[in-house]
CSV table of C-alpha atoms and ligand atoms in Angstrom, one decimal:
chain,number,residue,atom,x,y,z
K,18,MET,CA,-0.1,0.1,0.1
K,19,VAL,CA,1.2,3.5,-1.3
K,20,THR,CA,1.9,6.3,1.9
K,21,LEU,CA,-1.0,9.3,2.4
K,22,GLU,CA,1.7,11.5,1.3
K,23,GLU,CA,1.7,10.2,-1.9
K,24,TYR,CA,-1.4,11.1,-2.9
K,25,GLU,CA,-0.1,14.6,-2.1
K,26,THR,CA,-1.6,17.4,-5.3
K,27,VAL,CA,0.0,20.3,-3.6
K,28,ASP,CA,2.7,21.4,-2.3
K,29,LEU,CA,1.7,24.1,0.1
K,30,PHE,CA,3.8,24.0,2.8
K,31,SER,CA,7.4,23.3,1.4
K,32,ASN,CA,8.7,26.8,3.0
K,33,TRP,CA,7.8,26.1,6.6
K,34,ASP,CA,11.3,26.0,8.7
K,35,GLN,CA,10.8,22.9,11.7
K,36,LYS,CA,13.4,23.8,13.9
K,37,THR,CA,12.2,28.1,13.8
K,38,GLN,CA,8.7,28.5,13.5
K,39,PRO,CA,5.6,26.9,15.5
K,40,ILE,CA,4.4,24.6,13.5
K,41,ILE,CA,0.8,26.8,14.4
K,42,THR,CA,0.3,30.4,15.6
K,43,ILE,CA,-2.3,32.3,16.3
K,44,ASP,CA,-1.5,35.8,16.0
K,45,ASN,CA,-4.6,38.7,17.9
K,46,LEU,CA,-7.6,35.8,17.0
K,47,LYS,CA,-10.8,37.7,18.0
K,48,LYS,CA,-14.4,35.7,17.4
K,49,TRP,CA,-17.5,37.3,17.8
K,50,PHE,CA,-20.9,36.5,18.2
K,51,PRO,CA,-23.2,39.3,17.2
K,52,VAL,CA,-26.2,38.8,19.2
K,53,SER,CA,-29.3,39.8,17.3
K,54,GLN,CA,-33.2,41.6,18.0
K,55,GLN,CA,-35.8,40.8,16.6
K,56,SER,CA,-38.8,42.8,15.2
K,57,ILE,CA,-41.6,42.1,12.5
K,58,LEU,CA,-39.9,43.8,9.3
K,59,PHE,CA,-36.2,43.9,11.3
K,60,SER,CA,-33.6,42.1,13.3
K,61,ARG,CA,-29.9,44.5,14.6
K,62,VAL,CA,-26.9,43.4,16.1
K,63,VAL,CA,-27.2,44.9,19.1
K,64,ALA,CA,-24.5,43.9,21.0
K,65,ASN,CA,-21.4,41.0,20.6
K,66,ILE,CA,-20.3,37.8,22.5
K,67,LYS,CA,-15.9,38.4,22.6
K,68,ALA,CA,-15.9,34.5,23.2
K,69,VAL,CA,-12.7,35.2,21.6
K,70,ASP,CA,-11.1,38.6,21.9
K,71,GLY,CA,-7.0,39.1,20.7
K,72,VAL,CA,-5.0,35.5,21.7
K,73,ASN,CA,-1.9,35.0,21.1
K,74,LEU,CA,-0.6,31.7,21.4
K,75,PHE,CA,1.3,29.2,19.2
K,76,LEU,CA,2.7,25.4,19.7
K,77,ASN,CA,6.2,23.5,17.6
K,78,LYS,CA,5.9,20.6,16.6
K,79,GLY,CA,6.0,17.3,18.5
K,80,GLU,CA,4.7,19.0,22.0
K,81,THR,CA,1.5,19.2,23.9
K,82,LEU,CA,0.1,22.7,24.7
K,83,GLY,CA,-2.8,22.2,27.4
K,84,LEU,CA,-5.3,25.1,27.5
K,85,VAL,CA,-7.3,25.7,29.8
K,86,GLY,CA,-9.4,27.5,31.7
K,87,GLU,CA,-13.2,27.6,33.5
K,88,SER,CA,-16.0,26.8,31.9
K,89,GLY,CA,-16.8,29.6,28.2
K,90,CYS,CA,-13.6,31.5,28.4
K,91,GLY,CA,-13.3,31.0,24.9
K,92,LYS,CA,-11.0,27.3,24.8
K,93,SER,CA,-13.7,25.5,23.1
K,94,THR,CA,-13.9,28.4,19.5
K,95,THR,CA,-10.2,29.2,19.7
K,96,ALA,CA,-9.5,25.4,18.8
K,97,ARG,CA,-13.3,25.7,16.6
K,98,VAL,CA,-10.9,28.7,14.6
K,99,ALA,CA,-7.5,27.1,14.2
K,100,VAL,CA,-9.1,23.8,12.2
K,101,LYS,CA,-11.3,26.0,10.1
K,102,LEU,CA,-14.6,25.0,12.2
K,103,GLU,CA,-15.4,28.6,11.9
K,104,GLU,CA,-14.3,31.8,10.5
K,105,PRO,CA,-12.7,34.3,12.2
K,106,THR,CA,-13.5,38.0,13.2
K,107,GLU,CA,-10.2,39.6,13.1
K,108,GLY,CA,-6.1,38.1,13.8
K,109,SER,CA,-5.0,34.7,11.8
K,110,VAL,CA,-3.9,31.5,12.2
K,111,TYR,CA,-0.8,30.0,10.8
K,112,PHE,CA,-0.1,26.7,9.9
K,113,LYS,CA,3.5,26.0,9.1
K,114,GLY,CA,3.4,29.1,8.0
K,115,ILE,CA,0.4,29.4,5.2
K,116,ASP,CA,-2.5,31.8,6.7
K,117,ILE,CA,-5.6,29.1,6.4
K,118,PHE,CA,-7.6,31.6,6.1
K,119,GLN,CA,-6.2,33.4,3.1
K,120,PRO,CA,-8.4,32.8,-0.4
K,121,MET,CA,-7.0,29.1,-1.8
K,122,SER,CA,-8.1,26.7,-4.5
K,123,ARG,CA,-10.1,23.8,-2.9
K,124,GLU,CA,-7.5,21.0,-3.3
K,125,GLU,CA,-5.1,23.6,-1.1
K,126,GLU,CA,-7.9,24.0,1.3
K,127,LEU,CA,-7.8,20.1,1.4
K,128,ALA,CA,-4.6,20.1,2.0
K,129,VAL,CA,-4.9,22.6,5.2
K,130,LYS,CA,-7.6,20.0,6.6
K,131,ARG,CA,-6.3,17.2,6.1
K,132,GLN,CA,-2.9,18.4,8.9
K,133,LEU,CA,-5.4,19.9,11.3
K,134,GLN,CA,-8.2,17.4,13.0
K,135,MET,CA,-10.1,17.3,16.4
K,136,VAL,CA,-11.4,15.0,18.7
K,137,PHE,CA,-14.9,16.3,20.8
K,138,GLN,CA,-16.1,17.0,24.2
K,139,ASP,CA,-18.9,14.1,23.7
K,140,PRO,CA,-18.5,11.9,21.2
K,141,TYR,CA,-21.5,10.6,20.9
K,142,SER,CA,-23.1,13.5,19.3
K,143,SER,CA,-19.8,14.1,16.4
K,144,LEU,CA,-20.1,10.6,15.2
K,145,ASN,CA,-24.0,10.0,13.0
K,146,PRO,CA,-25.6,7.4,15.1
K,147,ARG,CA,-27.4,6.1,11.8
K,148,ARG,CA,-23.3,5.0,9.7
K,149,MET,CA,-21.7,2.3,10.5
K,150,VAL,CA,-18.1,2.3,12.4
K,151,LEU,CA,-16.3,1.6,8.3
K,152,ASP,CA,-18.4,3.9,6.5
K,153,LEU,CA,-17.8,7.0,9.7
K,154,ILE,CA,-13.7,6.2,9.5
K,155,LYS,CA,-13.9,5.4,5.2
K,156,GLU,CA,-15.9,9.2,5.7
K,157,PRO,CA,-12.8,11.4,5.5
K,158,PHE,CA,-10.7,9.0,3.3
K,159,ASP,CA,-13.9,10.0,0.5
K,160,ILE,CA,-13.3,13.6,1.2
K,161,HIS,CA,-9.7,14.2,0.7
K,162,TYR,CA,-8.4,10.5,-1.1
K,163,PRO,CA,-11.8,10.4,-4.0
K,164,ASP,CA,-9.8,8.7,-6.0
K,165,MET,CA,-9.0,5.4,-3.0
K,166,LEU,CA,-9.7,1.9,-4.1
K,167,TYR,CA,-12.6,0.9,-2.0
K,168,GLU,CA,-10.3,-2.0,-0.6
K,169,GLU,CA,-8.0,0.1,0.7
K,170,LYS,CA,-10.0,2.3,2.5
K,171,GLU,CA,-11.7,-0.6,4.1
K,172,SER,CA,-8.4,-2.1,4.7
K,173,ARG,CA,-6.4,1.8,6.2
K,174,VAL,CA,-10.3,1.9,8.6
K,175,LEU,CA,-8.8,-1.6,10.1
K,176,GLU,CA,-5.7,-0.7,10.4
K,177,ILE,CA,-6.3,2.1,12.1
K,178,LEU,CA,-9.5,0.8,14.4
K,179,ALA,CA,-6.4,-1.5,15.5
K,180,LYS,CA,-3.9,1.0,16.0
K,181,VAL,CA,-7.5,3.0,18.7
K,182,GLY,CA,-7.0,-0.4,20.2
K,183,LEU,CA,-10.4,-1.8,18.8
K,184,GLU,CA,-10.7,-4.9,17.0
K,185,ASP,CA,-12.3,-5.6,12.5
K,186,TYR,CA,-15.9,-7.1,13.4
K,187,HIS,CA,-15.6,-3.5,14.9
K,188,ALA,CA,-16.3,-2.1,11.6
K,189,LEU,CA,-19.8,-3.1,11.6
K,190,ARG,CA,-20.9,-1.9,14.5
K,191,TYR,CA,-23.6,1.3,15.1
K,192,PRO,CA,-21.9,4.2,17.5
K,193,HIS,CA,-24.7,3.3,20.0
K,194,GLU,CA,-23.0,0.2,21.0
K,195,PHE,CA,-20.3,1.2,22.0
K,196,SER,CA,-19.1,2.9,25.3
K,197,GLY,CA,-18.0,5.9,26.4
K,198,GLY,CA,-14.8,4.6,26.7
K,199,GLN,CA,-14.7,3.3,23.0
K,200,ARG,CA,-16.4,6.2,21.2
K,201,GLN,CA,-14.0,7.9,22.7
K,202,ARG,CA,-11.4,6.1,20.9
K,203,LEU,CA,-14.3,6.0,17.6
K,204,GLY,CA,-13.5,9.5,17.7
K,205,ILE,CA,-9.7,9.2,18.2
K,206,ALA,CA,-9.6,6.7,14.6
K,207,ARG,CA,-11.2,9.3,12.6
K,208,SER,CA,-9.8,11.9,13.3
K,209,LEU,CA,-6.2,10.0,13.0
K,210,ALA,CA,-7.0,8.6,9.4
K,211,ILE,CA,-5.6,10.7,7.3
K,212,HIS,CA,-2.4,11.1,9.1
K,213,PRO,CA,-3.1,15.1,10.3
K,214,GLU,CA,-0.8,17.1,12.6
K,215,VAL,CA,-1.8,18.9,14.6
K,216,ILE,CA,-5.1,17.0,16.8
K,217,LEU,CA,-7.1,19.9,18.8
K,218,LEU,CA,-8.2,17.3,21.5
K,219,ASP,CA,-11.7,19.4,23.4
K,220,GLU,CA,-12.2,18.2,26.6
K,221,PRO,CA,-11.4,14.5,25.2
K,222,VAL,CA,-11.8,13.0,28.6
K,223,SER,CA,-13.5,15.0,30.6
K,224,ALA,CA,-17.4,12.9,30.0
K,225,LEU,CA,-15.6,9.4,31.1
K,226,ASP,CA,-15.3,7.7,33.5
K,227,VAL,CA,-11.4,7.9,36.3
K,228,SER,CA,-10.0,5.0,34.7
K,229,VAL,CA,-11.4,5.4,31.1
K,230,GLN,CA,-10.1,8.7,31.0
K,231,ALA,CA,-6.5,7.0,31.8
K,232,GLN,CA,-6.8,4.5,28.6
K,233,ILE,CA,-7.3,7.7,27.0
K,234,LEU,CA,-5.1,10.0,28.4
K,235,ASN,CA,-2.4,6.6,27.8
K,236,LEU,CA,-3.7,5.8,24.3
K,237,LEU,CA,-3.1,9.6,23.2
K,238,HIS,CA,0.6,9.8,24.4
K,239,ASP,CA,1.3,6.5,22.1
K,240,LEU,CA,-0.2,7.5,19.5
K,241,GLN,CA,1.4,11.3,19.8
K,242,LYS,CA,4.8,9.2,19.3
K,243,GLU,CA,4.3,6.8,16.9
K,244,PHE,CA,2.7,9.4,14.6
K,245,ASN,CA,4.8,12.6,15.6
K,246,LEU,CA,1.5,14.2,16.0
K,247,THR,CA,1.5,17.7,17.6
K,248,PHE,CA,-1.8,18.7,20.1
K,249,MET,CA,-4.0,21.5,21.7
K,250,PHE,CA,-5.7,19.3,24.9
K,251,ILE,CA,-8.2,21.5,26.1
K,252,ALA,CA,-9.8,20.4,29.6
K,253,HIS,CA,-10.9,22.6,32.6
K,254,ASP,CA,-8.4,20.6,35.0
K,255,LEU,CA,-5.6,21.4,35.3
K,256,SER,CA,-3.9,17.5,37.4
K,257,VAL,CA,-5.0,16.5,33.9
K,258,ILE,CA,-3.8,19.0,31.8
K,259,LYS,CA,0.3,18.8,34.7
K,260,HIS,CA,0.1,14.8,33.3
K,261,VAL,CA,-0.6,15.1,29.7
K,262,SER,CA,1.1,19.0,28.5
K,263,ASP,CA,4.2,19.9,27.7
K,264,ARG,CA,3.1,23.9,28.5
K,265,VAL,CA,0.8,25.1,28.6
K,266,ALA,CA,-1.7,27.9,28.1
K,267,VAL,CA,-4.3,29.9,31.5
K,268,MET,CA,-7.2,31.5,29.3
K,269,TYR,CA,-10.1,33.8,30.8
K,270,LEU,CA,-12.6,35.4,29.7
K,271,GLY,CA,-11.1,34.8,25.9
K,272,LYS,CA,-7.8,35.6,26.1
K,273,ILE,CA,-4.6,34.5,27.5
K,274,MET,CA,-3.4,35.1,30.5
K,275,GLU,CA,0.1,33.3,30.9
K,276,MET,CA,1.6,30.7,29.0
K,277,CYS,CA,5.1,28.6,29.8
K,278,PRO,CA,5.9,25.0,29.7
K,279,THR,CA,4.2,23.2,32.7
K,280,GLY,CA,6.4,22.9,35.0
K,281,GLU,CA,7.1,26.0,35.4
K,282,LEU,CA,3.3,27.0,35.6
K,283,PHE,CA,3.1,25.0,39.1
K,284,ARG,CA,6.6,26.6,40.1
K,285,LYS,CA,6.6,29.5,39.1
K,286,THR,CA,2.7,31.0,39.0
K,287,ALA,CA,2.8,34.1,37.4
K,288,HIS,CA,-0.4,35.0,37.0
K,289,PRO,CA,-3.2,36.2,39.5
K,290,TYR,CA,-5.4,33.7,38.2
K,291,SER,CA,-3.4,30.9,37.2
K,292,VAL,CA,-2.6,31.8,41.1
K,293,SER,CA,-5.7,31.1,41.9
K,294,LEU,CA,-6.5,28.3,39.7
K,295,LEU,CA,-3.8,26.8,41.3
K,296,SER,CA,-4.8,26.6,45.0
K,297,ALA,CA,-8.1,25.1,44.2
K,298,ILE,CA,-6.2,22.5,43.4
K,299,PRO,CA,-7.2,19.4,46.1
K,300,ARG,CA,-3.6,17.5,47.8
K,301,PRO,CA,-4.1,14.0,48.0
K,302,ASP,CA,-2.9,13.9,51.3
K,303,PRO,CA,-5.6,15.5,54.6
K,304,ARG,CA,-2.2,17.1,56.8
K,305,ILE,CA,-1.1,19.5,53.6
K,306,LYS,CA,-2.4,23.5,55.2
K,307,MET,CA,-4.0,24.7,51.5
K,308,ASP,CA,-4.6,28.5,51.3
K,309,ARG,CA,-7.0,29.0,48.8
K,310,ILE,CA,-7.7,31.5,47.4
K,311,ILE,CA,-11.9,32.3,47.0
K,312,LEU,CA,-12.2,34.4,43.6
K,313,GLU,CA,-15.1,36.4,44.5
K,314,GLY,CA,-18.1,36.7,42.3
K,315,ASP,CA,-19.3,35.4,39.3
K,316,VAL,CA,-16.7,35.2,35.5
K,317,PRO,CA,-18.0,38.6,34.0
K,318,SER,CA,-20.4,38.5,30.6
K,319,PRO,CA,-18.2,38.4,27.8
K,320,ILE,CA,-21.2,40.7,26.2
K,321,ASN,CA,-19.8,43.2,27.9
K,322,PRO,CA,-16.2,42.1,29.1
K,323,PRO,CA,-14.3,44.8,32.5
K,324,SER,CA,-12.2,47.3,30.7
K,325,GLY,CA,-8.2,47.5,31.0
K,326,CYS,CA,-7.8,43.5,32.7
K,327,PRO,CA,-10.6,41.6,32.0
K,328,PHE,CA,-9.7,39.9,35.1
K,329,HIS,CA,-9.8,43.2,37.8
K,330,PRO,CA,-13.0,43.1,39.4
K,331,ARG,CA,-11.6,39.4,40.5
K,332,CYS,CA,-8.1,40.3,41.3
K,333,TYR,CA,-7.0,40.1,45.0
K,334,LYS,CA,-3.7,42.2,43.8
K,335,ALA,CA,-5.4,45.0,40.8
K,336,GLN,CA,-4.2,48.3,41.7
K,337,GLU,CA,-6.1,51.3,39.9
K,338,ILE,CA,-3.9,51.0,36.0
K,339,CYS,CA,-5.4,47.2,36.0
K,340,SER,CA,-9.4,49.6,34.8
K,341,LYS,CA,-7.8,51.7,32.4
K,342,VAL,CA,-5.5,50.0,31.2
K,343,THR,CA,-5.7,46.4,29.4
K,344,PRO,CA,-2.1,44.6,29.9
K,345,GLN,CA,-0.5,42.7,27.3
K,346,LEU,CA,1.1,39.1,27.4
K,347,GLU,CA,4.2,39.5,27.5
K,348,GLU,CA,7.8,36.7,27.6
K,349,LEU,CA,8.8,38.2,31.3
K,350,GLN,CA,11.0,35.2,31.1
K,351,PRO,CA,12.8,32.2,28.6
K,352,ASN,CA,9.3,31.1,27.6
K,353,HIS,CA,7.2,32.0,29.6
K,354,TYR,CA,4.0,34.9,28.6
K,355,VAL,CA,2.5,36.8,31.0
K,356,SER,CA,-0.5,39.2,30.9
K,357,CYS,CA,0.0,41.1,34.2
K,358,HIS,CA,0.5,44.8,35.1
K,359,PHE,CA,1.7,43.1,38.6
K,360,PRO,CA,2.7,39.8,38.5
K,361,GLU,CA,4.0,38.1,40.8
K,362,ILE,CA,7.6,36.9,39.3
I,11,SF4,FE1,-4.6,41.1,38.8
I,11,SF4,FE2,-4.1,43.7,37.4
I,11,SF4,FE3,-2.6,41.5,37.3
I,11,SF4,FE4,-4.7,42.5,36.2
I,11,SF4,S1,-3.8,43.0,35.6
I,11,SF4,S2,-4.3,40.1,36.9
I,11,SF4,S3,-6.0,42.9,37.7
I,11,SF4,S4,-2.6,42.7,38.7
């Protein structure tokens, strides 16, 4: 069987230098959703939900970047734009140096989408319940490699099922016949089928039992090593992020607050929001006294975010300037980026 690379007809990424350039760069990304007011005759936009409001981050080839933050902070929307499932309101996403939202031919568009795949939190709702597993996993080949022979597609489906720990006979079953963990294996198999370079994992284990979570995390780790994959791993659970990530980006109200190597986030936490998130991680030893920082109030509405630093209404270090001037994400120490006027380092 020939390799999938031999089917490639476009060469978009030959200028990318893996040693000096990140595989993905997200530059000042904004994604706003309009809120409309409806009258009998007219509909007009009265506000915008600023789900993503100026995100800057990057992923290096072969690493796992953990993206962490409270529900509704814009993590999933950032990922959906990064794999071209949504158009940005403003800003750019570069994959291997190419702006993925620049005008391009259908062949070029498919070449980009082949490389960027996503795994969803609830695989059941992302798998068509009326289609057999064989057809579900074959579908990406139908779209991207229409000239491939049916027999070759079928054998590639069986091969990828084996990689995710499923058997040949599972190909003839329907999604409802699988457990939660097996369905997530199917979601991973589907995203992996056409050999992407980057997979964005949107809370891939948060709906699973703890024992199954561990199996899926181990599977992802093995697949990453075997296929040299780059992961963006979205989660709200810092202990999972600590386990799987090489670097972490902490997000709050549509912006990145801190981004650094995982160990450094736990040793040299710089942003007050990260400090309060870390203080909430339960310790297994009851003798260890916890200095938990309880955040005051709720997360503000993304329709009308606070002026200046979005965290200032809840921050224990806030001063006058914080409500007036928006801090920028700056590299305070090598590879440690923080968006705060008064960081802890
Ligand atoms: Fe707190 Fe001010 Fe830093 Fe924002 S800029 S996190 S309000 S200290």
